[in-house]
PDB file of C-alpha atoms in Angstrom:
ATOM      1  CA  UNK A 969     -97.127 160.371 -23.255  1.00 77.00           C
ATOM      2  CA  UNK A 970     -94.163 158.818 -25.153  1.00 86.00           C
ATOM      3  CA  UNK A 971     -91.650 160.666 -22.212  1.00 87.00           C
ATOM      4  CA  UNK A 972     -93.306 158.148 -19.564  1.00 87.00           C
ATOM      5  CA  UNK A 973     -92.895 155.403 -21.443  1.00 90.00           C
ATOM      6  CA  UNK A 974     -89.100 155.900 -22.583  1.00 89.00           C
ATOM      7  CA  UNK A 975     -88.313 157.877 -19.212  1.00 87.00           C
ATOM      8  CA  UNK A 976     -91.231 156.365 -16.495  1.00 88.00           C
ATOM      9  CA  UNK A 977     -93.786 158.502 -14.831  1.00 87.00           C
ATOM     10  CA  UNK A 978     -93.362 162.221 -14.096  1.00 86.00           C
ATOM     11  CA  UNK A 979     -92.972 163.445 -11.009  1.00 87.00           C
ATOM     12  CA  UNK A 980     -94.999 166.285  -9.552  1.00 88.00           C
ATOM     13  CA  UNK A 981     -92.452 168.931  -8.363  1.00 87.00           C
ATOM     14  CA  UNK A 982     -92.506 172.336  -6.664  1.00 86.00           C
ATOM     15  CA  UNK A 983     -89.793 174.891  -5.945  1.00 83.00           C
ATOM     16  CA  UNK A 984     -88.603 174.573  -2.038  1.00 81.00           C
ATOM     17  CA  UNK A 985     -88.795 177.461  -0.617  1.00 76.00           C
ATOM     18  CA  UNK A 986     -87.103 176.617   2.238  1.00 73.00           C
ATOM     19  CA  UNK A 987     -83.980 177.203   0.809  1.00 71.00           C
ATOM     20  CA  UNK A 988     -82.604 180.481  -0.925  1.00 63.00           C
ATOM     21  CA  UNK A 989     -81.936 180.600  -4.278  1.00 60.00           C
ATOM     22  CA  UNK A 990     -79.702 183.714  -5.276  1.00 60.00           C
ATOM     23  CA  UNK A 991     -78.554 182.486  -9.002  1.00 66.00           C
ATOM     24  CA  UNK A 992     -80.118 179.673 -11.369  1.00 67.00           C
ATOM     25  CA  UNK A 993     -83.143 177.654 -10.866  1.00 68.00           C
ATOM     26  CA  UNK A 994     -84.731 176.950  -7.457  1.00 73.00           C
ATOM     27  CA  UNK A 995     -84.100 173.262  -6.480  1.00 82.00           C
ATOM     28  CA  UNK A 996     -86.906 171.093  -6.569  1.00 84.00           C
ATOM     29  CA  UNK A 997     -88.955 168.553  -4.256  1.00 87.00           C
ATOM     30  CA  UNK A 998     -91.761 166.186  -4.386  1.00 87.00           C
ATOM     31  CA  UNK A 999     -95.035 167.907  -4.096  1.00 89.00           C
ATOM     32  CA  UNK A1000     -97.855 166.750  -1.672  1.00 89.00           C
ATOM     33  CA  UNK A1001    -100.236 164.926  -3.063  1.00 88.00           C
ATOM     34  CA  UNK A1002    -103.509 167.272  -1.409  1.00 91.00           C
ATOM     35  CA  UNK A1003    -101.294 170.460  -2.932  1.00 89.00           C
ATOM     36  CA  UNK A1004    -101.972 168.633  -6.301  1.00 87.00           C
ATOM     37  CA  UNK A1005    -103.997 171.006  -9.147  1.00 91.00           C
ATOM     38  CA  UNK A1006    -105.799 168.981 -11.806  1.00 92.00           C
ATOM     39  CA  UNK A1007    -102.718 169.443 -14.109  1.00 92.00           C
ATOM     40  CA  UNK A1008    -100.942 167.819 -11.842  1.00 89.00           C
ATOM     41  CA  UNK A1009    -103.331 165.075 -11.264  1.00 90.00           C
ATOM     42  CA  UNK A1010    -103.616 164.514 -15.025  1.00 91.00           C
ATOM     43  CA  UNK A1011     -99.539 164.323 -15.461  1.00 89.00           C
ATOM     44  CA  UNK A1012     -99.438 161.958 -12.635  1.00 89.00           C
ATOM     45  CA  UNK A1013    -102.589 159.795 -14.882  1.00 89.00           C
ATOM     46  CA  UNK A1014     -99.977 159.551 -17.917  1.00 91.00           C
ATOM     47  CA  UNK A1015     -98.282 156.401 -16.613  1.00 91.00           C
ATOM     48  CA  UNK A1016    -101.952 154.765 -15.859  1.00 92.00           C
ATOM     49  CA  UNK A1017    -103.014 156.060 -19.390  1.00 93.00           C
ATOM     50  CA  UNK A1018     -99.719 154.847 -21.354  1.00 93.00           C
ATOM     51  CA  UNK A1019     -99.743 151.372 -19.387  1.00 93.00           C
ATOM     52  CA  UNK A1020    -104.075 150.984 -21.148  1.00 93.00           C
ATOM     53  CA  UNK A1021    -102.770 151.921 -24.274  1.00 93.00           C
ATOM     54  CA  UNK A1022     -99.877 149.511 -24.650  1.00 92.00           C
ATOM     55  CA  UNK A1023    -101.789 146.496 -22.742  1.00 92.00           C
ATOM     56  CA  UNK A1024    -104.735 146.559 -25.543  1.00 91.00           C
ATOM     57  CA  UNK A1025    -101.691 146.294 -28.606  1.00 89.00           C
ATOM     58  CA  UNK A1026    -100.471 143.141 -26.805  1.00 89.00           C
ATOM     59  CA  UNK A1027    -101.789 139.345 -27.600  1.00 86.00           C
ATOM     60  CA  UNK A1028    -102.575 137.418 -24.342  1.00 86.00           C
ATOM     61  CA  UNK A1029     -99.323 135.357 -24.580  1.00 84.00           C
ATOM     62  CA  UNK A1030     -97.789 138.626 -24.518  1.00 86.00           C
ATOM     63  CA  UNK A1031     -99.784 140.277 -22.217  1.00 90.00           C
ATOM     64  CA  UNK A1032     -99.053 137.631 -19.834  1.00 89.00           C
ATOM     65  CA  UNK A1033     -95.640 138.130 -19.750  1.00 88.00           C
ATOM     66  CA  UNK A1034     -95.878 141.622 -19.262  1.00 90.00           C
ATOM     67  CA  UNK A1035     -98.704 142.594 -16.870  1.00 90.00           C
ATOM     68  CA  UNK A1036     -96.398 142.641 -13.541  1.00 92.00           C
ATOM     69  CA  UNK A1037     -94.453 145.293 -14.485  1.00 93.00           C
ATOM     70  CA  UNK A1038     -95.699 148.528 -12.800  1.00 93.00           C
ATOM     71  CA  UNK A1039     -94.971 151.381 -15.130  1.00 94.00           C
ATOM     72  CA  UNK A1040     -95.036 151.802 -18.839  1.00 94.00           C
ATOM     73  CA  UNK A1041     -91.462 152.454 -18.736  1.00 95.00           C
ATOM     74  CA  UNK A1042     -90.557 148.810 -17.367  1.00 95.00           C
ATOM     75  CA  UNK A1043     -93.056 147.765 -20.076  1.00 94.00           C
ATOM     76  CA  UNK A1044     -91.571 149.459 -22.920  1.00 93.00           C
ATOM     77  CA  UNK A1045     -88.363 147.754 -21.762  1.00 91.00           C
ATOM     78  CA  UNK A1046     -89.984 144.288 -21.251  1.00 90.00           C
ATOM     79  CA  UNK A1047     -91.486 144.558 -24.559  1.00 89.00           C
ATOM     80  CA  UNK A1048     -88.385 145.386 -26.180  1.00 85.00           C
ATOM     81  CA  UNK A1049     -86.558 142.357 -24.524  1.00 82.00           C
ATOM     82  CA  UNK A1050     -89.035 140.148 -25.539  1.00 80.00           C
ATOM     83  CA  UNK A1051     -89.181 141.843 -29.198  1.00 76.00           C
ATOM     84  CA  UNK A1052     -85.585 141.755 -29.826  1.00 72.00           C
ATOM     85  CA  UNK A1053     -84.802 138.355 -30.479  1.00 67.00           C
ATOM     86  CA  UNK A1054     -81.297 136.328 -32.094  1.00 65.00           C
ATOM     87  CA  UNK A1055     -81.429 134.950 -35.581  1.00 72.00           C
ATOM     88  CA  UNK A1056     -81.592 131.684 -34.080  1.00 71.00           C
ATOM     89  CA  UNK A1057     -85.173 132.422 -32.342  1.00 76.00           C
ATOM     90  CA  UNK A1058     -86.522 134.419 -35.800  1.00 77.00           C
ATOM     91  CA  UNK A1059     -85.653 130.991 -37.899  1.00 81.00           C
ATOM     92  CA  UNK A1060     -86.936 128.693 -35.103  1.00 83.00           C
ATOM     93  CA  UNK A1061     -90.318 131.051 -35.284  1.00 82.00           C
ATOM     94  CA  UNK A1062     -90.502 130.982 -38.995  1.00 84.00           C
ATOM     95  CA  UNK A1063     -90.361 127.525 -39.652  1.00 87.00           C
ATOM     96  CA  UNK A1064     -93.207 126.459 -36.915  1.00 88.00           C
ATOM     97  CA  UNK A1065     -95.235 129.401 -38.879  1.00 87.00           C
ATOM     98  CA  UNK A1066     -94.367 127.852 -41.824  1.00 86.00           C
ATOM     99  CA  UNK A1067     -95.408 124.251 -40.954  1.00 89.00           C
ATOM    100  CA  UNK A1068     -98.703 125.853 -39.151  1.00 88.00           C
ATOM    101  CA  UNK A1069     -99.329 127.370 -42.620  1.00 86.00           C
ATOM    102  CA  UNK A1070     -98.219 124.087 -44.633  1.00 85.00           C
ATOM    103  CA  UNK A1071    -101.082 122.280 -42.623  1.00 88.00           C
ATOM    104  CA  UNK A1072    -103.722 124.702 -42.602  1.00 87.00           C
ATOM    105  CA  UNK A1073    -106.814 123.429 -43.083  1.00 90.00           C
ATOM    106  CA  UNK A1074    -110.581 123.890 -42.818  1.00 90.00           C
ATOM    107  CA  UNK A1075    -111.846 121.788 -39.702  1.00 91.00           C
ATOM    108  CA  UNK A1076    -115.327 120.016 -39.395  1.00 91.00           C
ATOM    109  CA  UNK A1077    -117.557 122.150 -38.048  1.00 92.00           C
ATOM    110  CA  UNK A1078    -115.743 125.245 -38.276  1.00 91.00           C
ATOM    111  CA  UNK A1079    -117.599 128.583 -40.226  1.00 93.00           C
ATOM    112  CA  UNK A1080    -115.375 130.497 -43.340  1.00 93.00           C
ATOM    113  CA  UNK A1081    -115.153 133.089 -40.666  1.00 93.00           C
ATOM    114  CA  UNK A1082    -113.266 131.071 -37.990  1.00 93.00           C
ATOM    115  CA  UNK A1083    -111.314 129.422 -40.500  1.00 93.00           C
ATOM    116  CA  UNK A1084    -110.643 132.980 -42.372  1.00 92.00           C
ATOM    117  CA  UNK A1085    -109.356 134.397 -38.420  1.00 92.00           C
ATOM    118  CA  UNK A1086    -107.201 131.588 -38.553  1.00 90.00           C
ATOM    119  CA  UNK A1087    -105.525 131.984 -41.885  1.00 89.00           C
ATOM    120  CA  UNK A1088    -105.325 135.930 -41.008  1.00 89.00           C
ATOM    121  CA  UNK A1089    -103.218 134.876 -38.092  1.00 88.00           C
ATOM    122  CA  UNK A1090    -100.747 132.736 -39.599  1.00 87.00           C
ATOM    123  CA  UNK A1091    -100.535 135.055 -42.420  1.00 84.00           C
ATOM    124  CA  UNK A1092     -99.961 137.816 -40.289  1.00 86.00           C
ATOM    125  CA  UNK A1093     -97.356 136.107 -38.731  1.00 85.00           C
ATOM    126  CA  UNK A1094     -95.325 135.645 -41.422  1.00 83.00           C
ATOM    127  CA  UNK A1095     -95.922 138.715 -42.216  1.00 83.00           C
ATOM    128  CA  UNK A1096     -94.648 140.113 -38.858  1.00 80.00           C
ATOM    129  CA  UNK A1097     -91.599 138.227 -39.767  1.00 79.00           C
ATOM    130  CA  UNK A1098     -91.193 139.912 -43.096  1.00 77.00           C
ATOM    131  CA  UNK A1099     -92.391 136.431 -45.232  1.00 76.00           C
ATOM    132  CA  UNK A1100     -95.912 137.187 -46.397  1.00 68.00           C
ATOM    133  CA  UNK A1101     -94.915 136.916 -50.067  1.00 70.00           C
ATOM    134  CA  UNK A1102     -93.524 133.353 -49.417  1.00 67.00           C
ATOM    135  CA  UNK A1103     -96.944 132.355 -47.682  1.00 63.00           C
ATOM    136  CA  UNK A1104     -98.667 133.889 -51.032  1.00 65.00           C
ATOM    137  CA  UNK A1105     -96.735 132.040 -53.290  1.00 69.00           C
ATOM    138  CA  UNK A1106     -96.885 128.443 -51.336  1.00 65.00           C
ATOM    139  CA  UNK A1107    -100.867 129.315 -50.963  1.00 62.00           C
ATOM    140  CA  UNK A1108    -100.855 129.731 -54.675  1.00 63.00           C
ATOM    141  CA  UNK A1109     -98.560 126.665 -55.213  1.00 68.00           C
ATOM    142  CA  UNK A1110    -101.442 124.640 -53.070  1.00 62.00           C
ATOM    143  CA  UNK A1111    -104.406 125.485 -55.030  1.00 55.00           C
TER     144      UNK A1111
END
Protein backbone atom coordinates (compact mmCIF):
# COMPACT_ATOMS: atom_id res chain seq x y z
CA UNK A 1 0.00 0.00 0.00
CA UNK A 2 2.75 2.54 0.89
CA UNK A 3 4.20 1.99 -3.10
CA UNK A 4 0.79 3.72 -4.32
CA UNK A 5 1.00 6.32 -2.21
CA UNK A 6 4.82 7.36 -2.75
CA UNK A 7 4.69 6.00 -6.50
CA UNK A 8 0.56 6.32 -7.50
CA UNK A 9 -1.55 3.40 -8.47
CA UNK A 10 -0.22 0.20 -10.07
CA UNK A 11 -0.82 -0.64 -13.25
CA UNK A 12 -2.14 -3.99 -14.38
CA UNK A 13 0.37 -5.33 -16.98
CA UNK A 14 0.77 -8.40 -19.20
CA UNK A 15 3.60 -9.61 -21.42
CA UNK A 16 2.77 -8.68 -25.33
CA UNK A 17 3.00 -11.34 -27.14
CA UNK A 18 2.87 -9.77 -30.18
CA UNK A 19 6.29 -9.10 -30.22
CA UNK A 20 9.33 -11.61 -29.87
CA UNK A 21 11.38 -11.58 -27.14
CA UNK A 22 14.75 -13.56 -27.75
CA UNK A 23 16.90 -12.13 -24.58
CA UNK A 24 15.66 -10.28 -21.27
CA UNK A 25 12.22 -9.64 -20.13
CA UNK A 26 9.18 -9.50 -22.44
CA UNK A 27 7.99 -5.84 -22.79
CA UNK A 28 4.95 -4.99 -21.18
CA UNK A 29 1.35 -3.41 -21.94
CA UNK A 30 -1.74 -2.38 -20.25
CA UNK A 31 -3.99 -5.27 -19.61
CA UNK A 32 -7.79 -5.25 -20.47
CA UNK A 33 -9.79 -4.60 -17.92
CA UNK A 34 -12.41 -8.00 -18.64
CA UNK A 35 -8.80 -10.08 -18.79
CA UNK A 36 -8.53 -8.82 -15.12
CA UNK A 37 -8.15 -11.93 -12.28
CA UNK A 38 -9.19 -10.91 -8.77
CA UNK A 39 -5.47 -10.18 -7.98
CA UNK A 40 -5.55 -7.89 -10.36
CA UNK A 41 -8.74 -6.32 -9.39
CA UNK A 42 -7.53 -6.08 -5.78
CA UNK A 43 -4.02 -4.27 -6.91
CA UNK A 44 -5.99 -1.96 -9.00
CA UNK A 45 -8.38 -1.34 -5.31
CA UNK A 46 -4.98 -0.19 -3.53
CA UNK A 47 -5.23 3.43 -4.70
CA UNK A 48 -9.18 3.47 -3.62
CA UNK A 49 -8.07 1.72 -0.31
CA UNK A 50 -4.90 4.08 0.44
CA UNK A 51 -6.99 7.32 -0.59
CA UNK A 52 -9.95 5.86 2.74
CA UNK A 53 -7.18 5.40 4.85
CA UNK A 54 -5.45 8.76 4.59
CA UNK A 55 -8.92 10.82 4.24
CA UNK A 56 -10.12 9.45 7.87
CA UNK A 57 -6.35 10.80 9.51
CA UNK A 58 -7.22 14.25 8.09
CA UNK A 59 -9.29 17.15 10.10
CA UNK A 60 -12.03 18.73 7.88
CA UNK A 61 -9.95 21.92 7.28
CA UNK A 62 -7.56 19.55 5.95
CA UNK A 63 -9.65 17.33 4.30
CA UNK A 64 -11.00 20.14 2.43
CA UNK A 65 -8.03 21.07 0.94
CA UNK A 66 -7.22 17.80 -0.14
CA UNK A 67 -10.27 15.87 -1.41
CA UNK A 68 -9.79 16.89 -5.30
CA UNK A 69 -6.85 15.21 -5.75
CA UNK A 70 -7.49 11.82 -7.47
CA UNK A 71 -4.88 9.41 -6.25
CA UNK A 72 -3.17 8.85 -2.98
CA UNK A 73 -0.02 9.71 -4.58
CA UNK A 74 -1.13 13.46 -5.40
CA UNK A 75 -2.39 13.29 -1.78
CA UNK A 76 0.67 12.23 -0.15
CA UNK A 77 2.24 15.13 -2.07
CA UNK A 78 -0.54 17.66 -1.18
CA UNK A 79 -0.25 16.68 2.32
CA UNK A 80 3.32 17.11 2.41
CA UNK A 81 3.06 20.68 0.86
CA UNK A 82 0.68 21.66 3.18
CA UNK A 83 2.74 19.90 6.17
CA UNK A 84 5.97 21.41 5.38
CA UNK A 85 5.72 24.81 6.38
CA UNK A 86 8.63 28.01 6.91
CA UNK A 87 9.56 29.08 10.38
CA UNK A 88 7.63 32.06 9.78
CA UNK A 89 4.16 30.00 9.44
CA UNK A 90 5.24 27.50 12.65
CA UNK A 91 5.68 30.89 14.92
CA UNK A 92 2.60 32.59 13.38
CA UNK A 93 0.69 29.06 14.35
CA UNK A 94 2.13 28.90 17.77
CA UNK A 95 1.33 32.09 19.03
CA UNK A 96 -2.59 32.02 17.88
CA UNK A 97 -2.40 28.44 19.81
CA UNK A 98 -0.93 30.08 22.45
CA UNK A 99 -3.43 32.99 22.82
CA UNK A 100 -6.39 30.26 22.13
CA UNK A 101 -4.87 28.49 25.17
CA UNK A 102 -4.22 31.85 27.25
CA UNK A 103 -8.10 32.43 26.92
CA UNK A 104 -9.45 29.15 27.40
CA UNK A 105 -12.25 29.04 29.29
CA UNK A 106 -15.34 27.11 30.40
CA UNK A 107 -18.48 28.65 28.53
CA UNK A 108 -22.12 28.87 29.96
CA UNK A 109 -23.81 26.07 29.16
CA UNK A 110 -21.13 23.97 28.02
CA UNK A 111 -20.66 20.09 29.78
CA UNK A 112 -16.79 19.11 31.33
CA UNK A 113 -16.87 16.94 28.30
CA UNK A 114 -17.17 19.66 25.59
CA UNK A 115 -15.03 21.85 27.44
CA UNK A 116 -12.42 18.80 28.12
CA UNK A 117 -12.58 18.18 23.78
CA UNK A 118 -11.71 21.61 23.66
CA UNK A 119 -8.73 21.80 25.93
CA UNK A 120 -7.57 18.31 24.23
CA UNK A 121 -7.46 20.24 21.02
CA UNK A 122 -5.50 23.13 21.88
CA UNK A 123 -3.29 20.98 23.85
CA UNK A 124 -2.78 18.78 21.13
CA UNK A 125 -1.89 21.46 19.09
CA UNK A 126 0.81 22.59 20.83
CA UNK A 127 1.73 19.51 21.12
CA UNK A 128 1.81 18.88 17.32
CA UNK A 129 4.08 21.80 17.36
CA UNK A 130 6.45 20.29 19.85
CA UNK A 131 5.18 22.90 22.96
CA UNK A 132 3.03 20.74 25.20
CA UNK A 133 5.36 21.25 28.17
CA UNK A 134 4.99 25.09 27.80
CA UNK A 135 1.05 24.69 27.77
CA UNK A 136 1.61 22.46 31.12
CA UNK A 137 3.55 24.84 32.79
CA UNK A 138 1.33 28.14 31.85
CA UNK A 139 -1.84 25.75 32.86
CA UNK A 140 -0.07 25.22 36.10
CA UNK A 141 1.01 28.93 36.35
CA UNK A 142 -3.02 29.71 35.95
CA UNK A 143 -4.34 27.66 38.68
Amino acid sequence: MWFVITNGPLKILKPNKAIDVTEGAPQMVQKQRSDWTSEDKKKENLNNVSKDILYKSLDKNTFSKIKICPTAKEIWEKLIQICEENEQTKENNLYVTMKNFENLKMKARETLSEFDERFSSVVNELAALGKENLAIEKWHSKR
